[in-house]
Tab-separated table of C-alpha atoms and ligand atoms in Angstrom:
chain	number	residue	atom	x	y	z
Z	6	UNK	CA	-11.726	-16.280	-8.158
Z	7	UNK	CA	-11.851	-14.367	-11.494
Z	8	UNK	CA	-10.484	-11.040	-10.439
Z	9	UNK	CA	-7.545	-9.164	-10.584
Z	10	UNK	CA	-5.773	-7.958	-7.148
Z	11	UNK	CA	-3.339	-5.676	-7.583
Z	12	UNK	CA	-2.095	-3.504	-4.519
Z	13	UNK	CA	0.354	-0.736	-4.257
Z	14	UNK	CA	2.925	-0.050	-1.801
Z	15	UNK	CA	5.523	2.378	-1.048
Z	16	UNK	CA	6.646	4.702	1.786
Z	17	UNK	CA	5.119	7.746	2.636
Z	18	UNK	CA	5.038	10.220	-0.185
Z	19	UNK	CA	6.169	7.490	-2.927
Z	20	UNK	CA	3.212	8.535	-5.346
Z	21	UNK	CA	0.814	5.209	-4.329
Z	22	UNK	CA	-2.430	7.948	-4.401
Z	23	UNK	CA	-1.218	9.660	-7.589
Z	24	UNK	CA	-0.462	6.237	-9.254
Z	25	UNK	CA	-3.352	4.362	-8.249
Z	26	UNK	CA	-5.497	8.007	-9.330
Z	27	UNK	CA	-4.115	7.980	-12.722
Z	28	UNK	CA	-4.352	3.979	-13.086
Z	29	UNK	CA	-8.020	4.392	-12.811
Z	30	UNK	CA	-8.383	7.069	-15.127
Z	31	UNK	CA	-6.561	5.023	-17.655
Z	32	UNK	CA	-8.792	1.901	-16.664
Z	33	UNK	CA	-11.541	3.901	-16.499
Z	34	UNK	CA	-11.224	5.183	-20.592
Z	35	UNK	CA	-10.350	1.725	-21.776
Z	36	UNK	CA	-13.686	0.447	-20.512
Z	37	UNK	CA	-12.174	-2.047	-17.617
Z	38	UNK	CA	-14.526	-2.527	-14.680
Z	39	UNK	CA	-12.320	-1.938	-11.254
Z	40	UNK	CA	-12.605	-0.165	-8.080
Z	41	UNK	CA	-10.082	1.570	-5.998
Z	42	UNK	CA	-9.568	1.328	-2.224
Z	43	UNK	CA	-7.246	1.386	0.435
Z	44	UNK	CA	-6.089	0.308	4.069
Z	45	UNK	CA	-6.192	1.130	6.670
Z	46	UNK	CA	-9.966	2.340	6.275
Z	47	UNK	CA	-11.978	0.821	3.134
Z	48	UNK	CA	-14.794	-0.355	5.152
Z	49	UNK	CA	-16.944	1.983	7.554
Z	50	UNK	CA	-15.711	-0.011	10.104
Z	51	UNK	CA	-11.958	0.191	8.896
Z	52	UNK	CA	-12.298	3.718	8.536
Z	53	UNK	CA	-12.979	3.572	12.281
Z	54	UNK	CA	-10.282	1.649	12.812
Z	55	UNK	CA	-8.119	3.386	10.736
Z	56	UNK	CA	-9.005	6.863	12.756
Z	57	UNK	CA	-7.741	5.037	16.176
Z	58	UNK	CA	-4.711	4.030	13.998
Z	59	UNK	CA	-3.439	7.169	13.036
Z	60	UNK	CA	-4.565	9.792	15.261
Z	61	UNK	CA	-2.832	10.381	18.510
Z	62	UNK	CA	-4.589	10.001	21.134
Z	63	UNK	CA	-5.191	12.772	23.624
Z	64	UNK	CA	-3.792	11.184	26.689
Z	65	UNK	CA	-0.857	10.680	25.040
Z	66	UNK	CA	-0.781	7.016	25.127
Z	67	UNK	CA	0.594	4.793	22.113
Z	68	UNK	CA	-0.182	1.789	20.473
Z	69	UNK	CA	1.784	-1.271	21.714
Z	70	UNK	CA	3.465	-2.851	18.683
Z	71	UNK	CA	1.262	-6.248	19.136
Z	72	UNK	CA	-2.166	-3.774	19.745
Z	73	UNK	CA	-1.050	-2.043	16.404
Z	74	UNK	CA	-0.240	-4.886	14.344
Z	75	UNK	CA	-3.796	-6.380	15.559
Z	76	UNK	CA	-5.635	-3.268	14.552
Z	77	UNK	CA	-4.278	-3.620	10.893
Z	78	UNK	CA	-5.154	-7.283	10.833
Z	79	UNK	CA	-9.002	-6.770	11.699
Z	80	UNK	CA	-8.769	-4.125	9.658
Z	81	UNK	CA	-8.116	-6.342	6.653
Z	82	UNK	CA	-9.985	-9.025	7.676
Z	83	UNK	CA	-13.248	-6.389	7.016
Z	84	UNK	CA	-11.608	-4.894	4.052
Z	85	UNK	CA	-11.313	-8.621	2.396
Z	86	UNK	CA	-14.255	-10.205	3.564
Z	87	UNK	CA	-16.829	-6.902	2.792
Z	88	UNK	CA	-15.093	-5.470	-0.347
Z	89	UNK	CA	-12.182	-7.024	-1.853
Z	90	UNK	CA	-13.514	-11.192	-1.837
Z	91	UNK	CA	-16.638	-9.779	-3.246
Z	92	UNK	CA	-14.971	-7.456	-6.106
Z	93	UNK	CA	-12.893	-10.406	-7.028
Z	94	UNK	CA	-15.711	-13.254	-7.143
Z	95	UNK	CA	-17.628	-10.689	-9.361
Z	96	UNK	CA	-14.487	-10.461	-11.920
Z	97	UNK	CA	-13.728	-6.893	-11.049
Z	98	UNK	CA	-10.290	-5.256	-11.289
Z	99	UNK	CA	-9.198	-4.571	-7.227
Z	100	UNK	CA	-6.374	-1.937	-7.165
Z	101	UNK	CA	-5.881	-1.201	-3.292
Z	102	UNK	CA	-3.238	1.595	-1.623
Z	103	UNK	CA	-1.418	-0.537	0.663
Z	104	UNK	CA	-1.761	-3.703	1.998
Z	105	UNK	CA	-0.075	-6.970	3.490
Z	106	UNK	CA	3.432	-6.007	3.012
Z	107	UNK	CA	2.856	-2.727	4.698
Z	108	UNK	CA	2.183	-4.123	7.500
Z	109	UNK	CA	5.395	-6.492	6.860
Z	110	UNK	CA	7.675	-3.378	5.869
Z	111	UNK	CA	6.510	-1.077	9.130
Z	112	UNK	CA	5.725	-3.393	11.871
Z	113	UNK	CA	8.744	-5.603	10.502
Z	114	UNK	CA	10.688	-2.192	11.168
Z	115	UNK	CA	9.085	-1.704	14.595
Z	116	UNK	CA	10.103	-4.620	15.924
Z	117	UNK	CA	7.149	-7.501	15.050
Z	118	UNK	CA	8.766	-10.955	14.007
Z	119	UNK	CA	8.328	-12.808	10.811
Z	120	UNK	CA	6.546	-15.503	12.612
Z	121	UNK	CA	4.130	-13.723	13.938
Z	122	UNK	CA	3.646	-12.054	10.352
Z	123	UNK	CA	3.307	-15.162	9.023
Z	124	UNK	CA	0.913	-16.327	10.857
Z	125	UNK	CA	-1.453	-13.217	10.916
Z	126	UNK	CA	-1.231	-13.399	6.979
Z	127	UNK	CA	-1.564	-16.752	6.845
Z	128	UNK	CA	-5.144	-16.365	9.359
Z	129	UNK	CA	-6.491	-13.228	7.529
Z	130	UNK	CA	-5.342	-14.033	4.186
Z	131	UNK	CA	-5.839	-17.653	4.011
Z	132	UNK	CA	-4.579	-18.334	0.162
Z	133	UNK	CA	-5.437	-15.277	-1.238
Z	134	UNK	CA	-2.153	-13.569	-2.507
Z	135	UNK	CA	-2.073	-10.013	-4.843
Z	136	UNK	CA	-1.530	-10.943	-8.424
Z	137	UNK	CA	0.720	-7.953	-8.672
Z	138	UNK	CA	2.480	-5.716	-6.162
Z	139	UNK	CA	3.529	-2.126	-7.300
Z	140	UNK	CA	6.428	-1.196	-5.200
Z	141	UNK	CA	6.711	2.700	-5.897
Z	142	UNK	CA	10.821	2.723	-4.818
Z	143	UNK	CA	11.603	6.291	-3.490
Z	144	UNK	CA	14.420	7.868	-1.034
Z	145	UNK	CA	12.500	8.456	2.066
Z	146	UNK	CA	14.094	12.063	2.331
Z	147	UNK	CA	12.511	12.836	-1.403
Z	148	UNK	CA	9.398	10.792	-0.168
Z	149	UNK	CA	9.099	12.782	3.361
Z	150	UNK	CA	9.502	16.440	1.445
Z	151	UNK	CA	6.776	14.938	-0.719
Z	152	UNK	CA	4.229	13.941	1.442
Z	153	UNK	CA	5.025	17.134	3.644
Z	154	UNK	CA	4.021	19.732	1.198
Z	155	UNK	CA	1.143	17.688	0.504
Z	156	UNK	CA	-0.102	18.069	3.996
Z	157	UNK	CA	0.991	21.517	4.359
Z	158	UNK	CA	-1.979	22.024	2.187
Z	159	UNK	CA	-4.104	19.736	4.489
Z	160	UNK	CA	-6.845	21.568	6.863
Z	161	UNK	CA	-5.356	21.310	10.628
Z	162	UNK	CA	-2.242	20.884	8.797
Z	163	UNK	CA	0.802	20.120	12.063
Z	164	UNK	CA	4.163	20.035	10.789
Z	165	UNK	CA	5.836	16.528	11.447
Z	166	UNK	CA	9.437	17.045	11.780
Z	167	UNK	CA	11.595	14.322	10.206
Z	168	UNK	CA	14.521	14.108	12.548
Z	169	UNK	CA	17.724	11.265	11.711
Z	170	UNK	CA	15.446	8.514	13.938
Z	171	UNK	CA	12.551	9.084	11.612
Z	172	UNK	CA	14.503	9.045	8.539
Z	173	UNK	CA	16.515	5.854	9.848
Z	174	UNK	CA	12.813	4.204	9.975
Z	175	UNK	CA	11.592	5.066	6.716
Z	176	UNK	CA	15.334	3.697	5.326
Z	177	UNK	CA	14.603	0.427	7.087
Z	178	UNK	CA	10.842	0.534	5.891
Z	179	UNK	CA	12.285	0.912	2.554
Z	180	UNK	CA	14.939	-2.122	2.654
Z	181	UNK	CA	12.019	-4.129	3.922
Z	182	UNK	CA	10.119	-3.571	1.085
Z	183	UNK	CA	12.774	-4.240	-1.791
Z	184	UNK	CA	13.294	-7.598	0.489
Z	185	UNK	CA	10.256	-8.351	-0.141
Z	186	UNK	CA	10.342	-7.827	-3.971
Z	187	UNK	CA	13.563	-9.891	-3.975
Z	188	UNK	CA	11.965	-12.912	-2.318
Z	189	UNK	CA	8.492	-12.998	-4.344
Z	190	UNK	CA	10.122	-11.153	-7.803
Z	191	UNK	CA	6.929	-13.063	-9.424
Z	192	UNK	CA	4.859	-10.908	-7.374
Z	193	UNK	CA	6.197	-7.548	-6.787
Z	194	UNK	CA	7.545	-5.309	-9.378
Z	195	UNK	CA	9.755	-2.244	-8.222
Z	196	UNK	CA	9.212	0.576	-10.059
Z	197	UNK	CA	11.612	3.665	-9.687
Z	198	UNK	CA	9.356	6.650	-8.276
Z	199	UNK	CA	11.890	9.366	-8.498
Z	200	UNK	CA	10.871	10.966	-12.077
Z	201	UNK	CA	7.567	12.820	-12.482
Z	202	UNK	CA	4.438	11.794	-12.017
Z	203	UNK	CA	4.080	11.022	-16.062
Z	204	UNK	CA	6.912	8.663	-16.283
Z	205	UNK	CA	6.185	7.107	-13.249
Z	206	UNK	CA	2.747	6.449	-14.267
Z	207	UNK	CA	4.917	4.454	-17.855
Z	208	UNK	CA	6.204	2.433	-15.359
Z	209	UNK	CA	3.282	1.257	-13.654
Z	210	UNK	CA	1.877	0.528	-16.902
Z	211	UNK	CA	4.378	-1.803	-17.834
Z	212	UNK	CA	3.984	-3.576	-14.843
Z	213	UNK	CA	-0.015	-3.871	-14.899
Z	214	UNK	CA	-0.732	-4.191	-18.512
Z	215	UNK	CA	0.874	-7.831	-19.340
Z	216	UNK	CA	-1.140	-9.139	-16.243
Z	217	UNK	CA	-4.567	-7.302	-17.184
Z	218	UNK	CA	-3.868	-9.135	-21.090
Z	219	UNK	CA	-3.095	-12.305	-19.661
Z	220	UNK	CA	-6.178	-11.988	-17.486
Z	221	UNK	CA	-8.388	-11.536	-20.572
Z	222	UNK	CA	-8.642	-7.680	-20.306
Z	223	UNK	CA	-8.714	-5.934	-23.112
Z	224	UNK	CA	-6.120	-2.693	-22.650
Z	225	UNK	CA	-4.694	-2.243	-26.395
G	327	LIG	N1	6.364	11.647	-9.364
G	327	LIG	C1	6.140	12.694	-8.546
G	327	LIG	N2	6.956	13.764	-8.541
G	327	LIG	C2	6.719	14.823	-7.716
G	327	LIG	N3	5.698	14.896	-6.857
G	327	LIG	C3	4.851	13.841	-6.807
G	327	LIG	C4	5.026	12.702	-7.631
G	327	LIG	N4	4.049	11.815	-7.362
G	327	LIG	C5	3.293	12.379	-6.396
G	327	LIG	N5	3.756	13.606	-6.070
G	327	LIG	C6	3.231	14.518	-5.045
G	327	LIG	O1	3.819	14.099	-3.812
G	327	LIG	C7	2.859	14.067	-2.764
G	327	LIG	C8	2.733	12.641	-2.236
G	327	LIG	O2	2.153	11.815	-3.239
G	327	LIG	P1	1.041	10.735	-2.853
G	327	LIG	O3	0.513	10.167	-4.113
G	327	LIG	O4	0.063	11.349	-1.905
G	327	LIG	O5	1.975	9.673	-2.096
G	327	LIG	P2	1.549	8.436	-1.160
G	327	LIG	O6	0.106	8.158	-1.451
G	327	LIG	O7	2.464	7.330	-1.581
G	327	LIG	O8	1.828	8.868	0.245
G	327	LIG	C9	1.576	14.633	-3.367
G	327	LIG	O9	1.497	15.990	-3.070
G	327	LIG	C10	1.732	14.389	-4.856
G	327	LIG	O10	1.028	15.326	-5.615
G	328	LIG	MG1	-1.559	8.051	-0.189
């Protein structure tokens, strides 16, 4: 495949939407063909999926952690088979918000094993691995404020409270993630999200623009 797949993960409120935005923009002046998309929800059918995800439903019932972790997986078997395997056999630049090791970081927290990880990723996936993995690395108390004050500006906005439990989740969400980048340093490069957007954006530049030269990309 001659494309470039480079996905971004984070916790809630880490800057992956603001990061990937301005990544684009800068992609977008220098001329480098790419699209931008996301999971849960970058197919029509994922976005379906991604509404049964994330919306509580009105009887009150919840996901079972298997039911949930399924959900994702057809989600990305859509998103790879109907956008991202196409983008990358036609030599485009793929930058996606979130993808496999979300699903390793949260349902890892909630309780799903690594074999069963491994062999969902290893089904959906087959070979196909990101060339590059921004981890945005935030405090989930900095990345909860965040990502509440962005939804306070949200139509049907419902305030979330973040109570010790939740916090203790996104903590553990977090040490999954920077697991992650210490197995597969090759692949995932942490990037510190604390500073403003501006520096932030630096950082992901480092990161991305030795892989887009080494692809061939012109970014100078
Ligand atoms: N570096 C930053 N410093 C302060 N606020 C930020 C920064 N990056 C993003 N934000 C703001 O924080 C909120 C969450 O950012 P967002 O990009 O939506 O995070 P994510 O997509 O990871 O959940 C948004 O309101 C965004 O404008
Ligand atoms: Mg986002």
């Amino acid at each position: 495949m001659r494309g470039v797949l480079v996905t971004f993960e984070g916790i809630e409120g880490s800057g992956k939407s603001t990061q990937l935005l301005r990544l684009s923009e800068r992609l977008r002046r220098l001329g480098v063909s790419h699209i931008v998309t996301k999971e849960p929800g970058g197919t029509a059918l994922g976005a379906e999926i991604r509404r049964l995800l994330l919306t509580r439903h009105a009887s009150g019932e919840a996901w079972a952690p298997e039911a949930e972790l399924l959900l994702f997986y057809a989600d990305r078997a859509q998103h790879l088979k109907a956008v991202i395997r196409p983008a990358l056999e036609a030599g485009q630049v793929v930058l996606v918000d979130r993808f496999e090791d979300s699903t390793r970081a949260y349902q890892g927290a909630s309780g799903v094993g690594e074999d069963a990880l491994n062999h969902l990723r290893d089904l959906v996936l087959q070979r196909l691995r990101p060339h590059l993995t921004v981890l945005l690395d935030l405090e989930p108390e900095q990345g909860l404020s965040r990502a509440g004050s962005r939804n306070e500006a949200l139509p049907g906005f419902q305030e979330t409270r973040f109570d010790e439990a939740a916090l203790d989740f996104h903590r553990r969400v977090r040490q999954r993630f920077l697991q992650i980048a210490k197995d597969e340093p090759q692949r995932v490069s942490v990037v510190p999200a604390k500073e403003d957007p501006a520096l932030v954006e630096a950082g992901v530049w480092r990161a991305v623009s030795p892989l887009l030269r080494s692809s061939g990309i012109e970014v100078d």
